[in-house]
């Protein structure tokens, strides 16, 4: 590992250790039920959870506003074809305070490792409630397990 990588890991970890989540809320939410699920048999269900937009901006002294949009899709497989039956799009706004600067380089890692962990409990609740409102049984979304710290290679 070269000095540049070591310095980045140090800056990233300093940012993480000085970080405080101030607020999180849903800025936008849409969902739709597209098709009925066959009830007469057990069918495999494919779950897709992926971020579709991530951006940040400085919102005050040591304060950062992050926009994190997530797409959640459920498809069932029938006769070797995937059929979309539920789709949810949600945009979260997160506000963090940090004495360390957030820049593009740190944000790239932060959005992959930390934001999903902060958003995930809210996403699980939203998916469960939205599926209920769409007349579908709830689904338990598996845990997210990204790393929170970068480690020095030996």
Short mmCIF file of C-alpha atoms in Angstrom, two decimals:
data_model
loop_
_atom_site.label_atom_id
_atom_site.label_comp_id
_atom_site.label_asym_id
_atom_site.label_seq_id
_atom_site.Cartn_x
_atom_site.Cartn_y
_atom_site.Cartn_z
CA UNK A 1 0.00 0.00 0.00
CA UNK A 2 1.47 3.35 -0.99
CA UNK A 3 1.48 6.60 1.01
CA UNK A 4 -1.41 8.10 -0.97
CA UNK A 5 -3.67 5.14 -0.15
CA UNK A 6 -2.64 5.20 3.51
CA UNK A 7 -3.35 8.92 3.70
CA UNK A 8 -6.79 8.45 2.13
CA UNK A 9 -7.66 5.65 4.59
CA UNK A 10 -6.59 7.91 7.45
CA UNK A 11 -8.75 10.82 6.17
CA UNK A 12 -11.73 8.53 5.55
CA UNK A 13 -11.56 6.99 9.02
CA UNK A 14 -11.18 10.45 10.62
CA UNK A 15 -14.29 11.56 8.72
CA UNK A 16 -16.26 8.50 9.89
CA UNK A 17 -15.19 8.90 13.52
CA UNK A 18 -16.22 12.57 13.60
CA UNK A 19 -19.57 11.86 11.91
CA UNK A 20 -22.98 12.42 13.48
CA UNK A 21 -26.35 11.69 11.83
CA UNK A 22 -28.53 14.75 12.46
CA UNK A 23 -31.69 13.89 10.50
CA UNK A 24 -33.10 11.44 7.99
CA UNK A 25 -36.45 11.62 6.23
CA UNK A 26 -38.30 10.44 3.15
CA UNK A 27 -38.40 13.21 0.56
CA UNK A 28 -40.27 11.20 -2.07
CA UNK A 29 -41.96 7.81 -2.22
CA UNK A 30 -43.81 5.94 -4.97
CA UNK A 31 -44.79 2.32 -5.26
CA UNK A 32 -46.93 0.24 -7.54
CA UNK A 33 -48.28 -3.26 -7.72
CA UNK A 34 -48.06 -4.42 -11.29
CA UNK A 35 -49.33 -7.96 -11.32
CA UNK A 36 -50.95 -10.60 -9.14
CA UNK A 37 -48.78 -13.39 -7.82
CA UNK A 38 -49.95 -16.92 -8.54
CA UNK A 39 -51.17 -18.26 -5.19
CA UNK A 40 -51.56 -21.91 -6.08
CA UNK A 41 -47.89 -22.86 -5.78
CA UNK A 42 -44.54 -21.91 -4.29
CA UNK A 43 -42.69 -19.62 -6.66
CA UNK A 44 -39.19 -18.16 -6.44
CA UNK A 45 -39.08 -14.41 -5.84
CA UNK A 46 -36.19 -12.22 -6.94
CA UNK A 47 -35.50 -9.19 -4.73
CA UNK A 48 -33.56 -6.22 -6.13
CA UNK A 49 -32.44 -3.31 -3.94
CA UNK A 50 -30.14 -0.79 -5.56
CA UNK A 51 -29.28 2.88 -5.23
CA UNK A 52 -30.14 4.95 -8.29
CA UNK A 53 -28.94 8.39 -7.20
CA UNK A 54 -26.43 9.66 -4.68
CA UNK A 55 -25.31 13.23 -4.24
CA UNK A 56 -24.18 15.55 -1.48
CA UNK A 57 -23.89 19.25 -0.81
CA UNK A 58 -22.65 21.39 2.02
CA UNK A 59 -25.68 22.63 3.98
CA UNK A 60 -23.95 24.72 6.64
CA UNK A 61 -20.92 24.77 8.89
CA UNK A 62 -19.80 21.15 9.22
CA UNK A 63 -23.23 20.07 7.88
CA UNK A 64 -23.82 17.94 4.77
CA UNK A 65 -27.09 17.11 3.00
CA UNK A 66 -27.12 13.80 1.17
CA UNK A 67 -29.75 12.67 -1.31
CA UNK A 68 -29.99 8.88 -1.58
CA UNK A 69 -32.52 7.32 -3.96
CA UNK A 70 -33.27 3.59 -3.83
CA UNK A 71 -35.12 1.30 -6.22
CA UNK A 72 -36.74 -1.81 -4.72
CA UNK A 73 -38.21 -4.44 -7.07
CA UNK A 74 -39.87 -7.80 -6.60
CA UNK A 75 -40.14 -10.24 -9.46
CA UNK A 76 -41.38 -13.79 -9.53
CA UNK A 77 -40.04 -16.41 -11.85
CA UNK A 78 -42.52 -18.40 -13.88
CA UNK A 79 -41.64 -20.58 -16.82
CA UNK A 80 -38.07 -19.22 -16.72
CA UNK A 81 -39.30 -15.62 -17.11
CA UNK A 82 -39.01 -12.89 -14.50
CA UNK A 83 -42.24 -10.95 -14.01
CA UNK A 84 -42.17 -7.68 -12.09
CA UNK A 85 -45.03 -7.50 -9.60
CA UNK A 86 -43.98 -4.75 -7.15
CA UNK A 87 -41.76 -1.69 -7.51
CA UNK A 88 -40.93 0.99 -4.99
CA UNK A 89 -38.83 4.13 -5.42
CA UNK A 90 -37.83 6.18 -2.41
CA UNK A 91 -35.64 9.24 -1.99
CA UNK A 92 -34.08 9.82 1.40
CA UNK A 93 -32.56 13.06 2.64
CA UNK A 94 -29.86 12.58 5.24
CA UNK A 95 -28.10 15.31 7.20
CA UNK A 96 -24.72 14.63 8.76
CA UNK A 97 -22.42 16.78 10.85
CA UNK A 98 -18.68 16.23 10.63
CA UNK A 99 -15.68 18.31 11.59
CA UNK A 100 -13.83 16.61 8.75
CA UNK A 101 -14.47 17.62 5.15
CA UNK A 102 -16.61 15.46 2.88
CA UNK A 103 -15.22 15.45 -0.66
CA UNK A 104 -15.90 13.38 -3.80
CA UNK A 105 -13.24 10.81 -2.97
CA UNK A 106 -14.59 10.14 0.53
CA UNK A 107 -18.22 10.32 -0.64
CA UNK A 108 -17.65 7.55 -3.18
CA UNK A 109 -16.72 5.12 -0.38
CA UNK A 110 -19.15 6.58 2.18
CA UNK A 111 -22.14 6.08 -0.11
CA UNK A 112 -21.24 2.41 -0.64
CA UNK A 113 -20.38 1.52 2.95
CA UNK A 114 -22.21 3.77 5.39
CA UNK A 115 -25.31 5.31 3.88
CA UNK A 116 -26.94 1.93 3.16
CA UNK A 117 -26.54 0.97 6.84
CA UNK A 118 -28.15 4.25 7.96
CA UNK A 119 -31.02 4.03 5.47
CA UNK A 120 -31.73 0.30 5.65
CA UNK A 121 -33.98 0.19 8.75
CA UNK A 122 -36.16 2.92 7.23
CA UNK A 123 -36.25 1.15 3.87
CA UNK A 124 -37.33 -2.14 5.46
CA UNK A 125 -40.23 -0.44 7.25
CA UNK A 126 -41.31 1.46 4.12
CA UNK A 127 -41.23 -1.70 1.98
CA UNK A 128 -43.23 -3.68 4.55
CA UNK A 129 -45.92 -0.98 4.92
CA UNK A 130 -46.11 -0.30 1.18
CA UNK A 131 -46.52 -3.97 0.35
CA UNK A 132 -49.32 -4.21 2.93
CA UNK A 133 -51.04 -1.19 1.36
CA UNK A 134 -50.66 -2.81 -2.06
CA UNK A 135 -52.40 -5.94 -0.77
CA UNK A 136 -49.27 -8.07 -0.77
CA UNK A 137 -47.78 -10.13 2.05
CA UNK A 138 -44.74 -8.51 3.66
CA UNK A 139 -41.28 -9.73 2.77
CA UNK A 140 -38.27 -9.81 5.05
CA UNK A 141 -35.38 -8.08 3.31
CA UNK A 142 -31.99 -9.64 4.17
CA UNK A 143 -29.49 -7.63 6.22
CA UNK A 144 -26.99 -5.33 4.56
CA UNK A 145 -23.43 -6.06 5.64
CA UNK A 146 -21.01 -3.55 4.13
CA UNK A 147 -17.85 -2.64 6.06
CA UNK A 148 -17.84 0.63 8.01
CA UNK A 149 -14.08 1.22 8.17
CA UNK A 150 -11.33 0.86 5.62
CA UNK A 151 -8.56 -1.31 6.94
CA UNK A 152 -4.87 -1.02 6.29
CA UNK A 153 -3.50 -3.89 4.27
CA UNK A 154 -0.55 -5.72 5.76
#
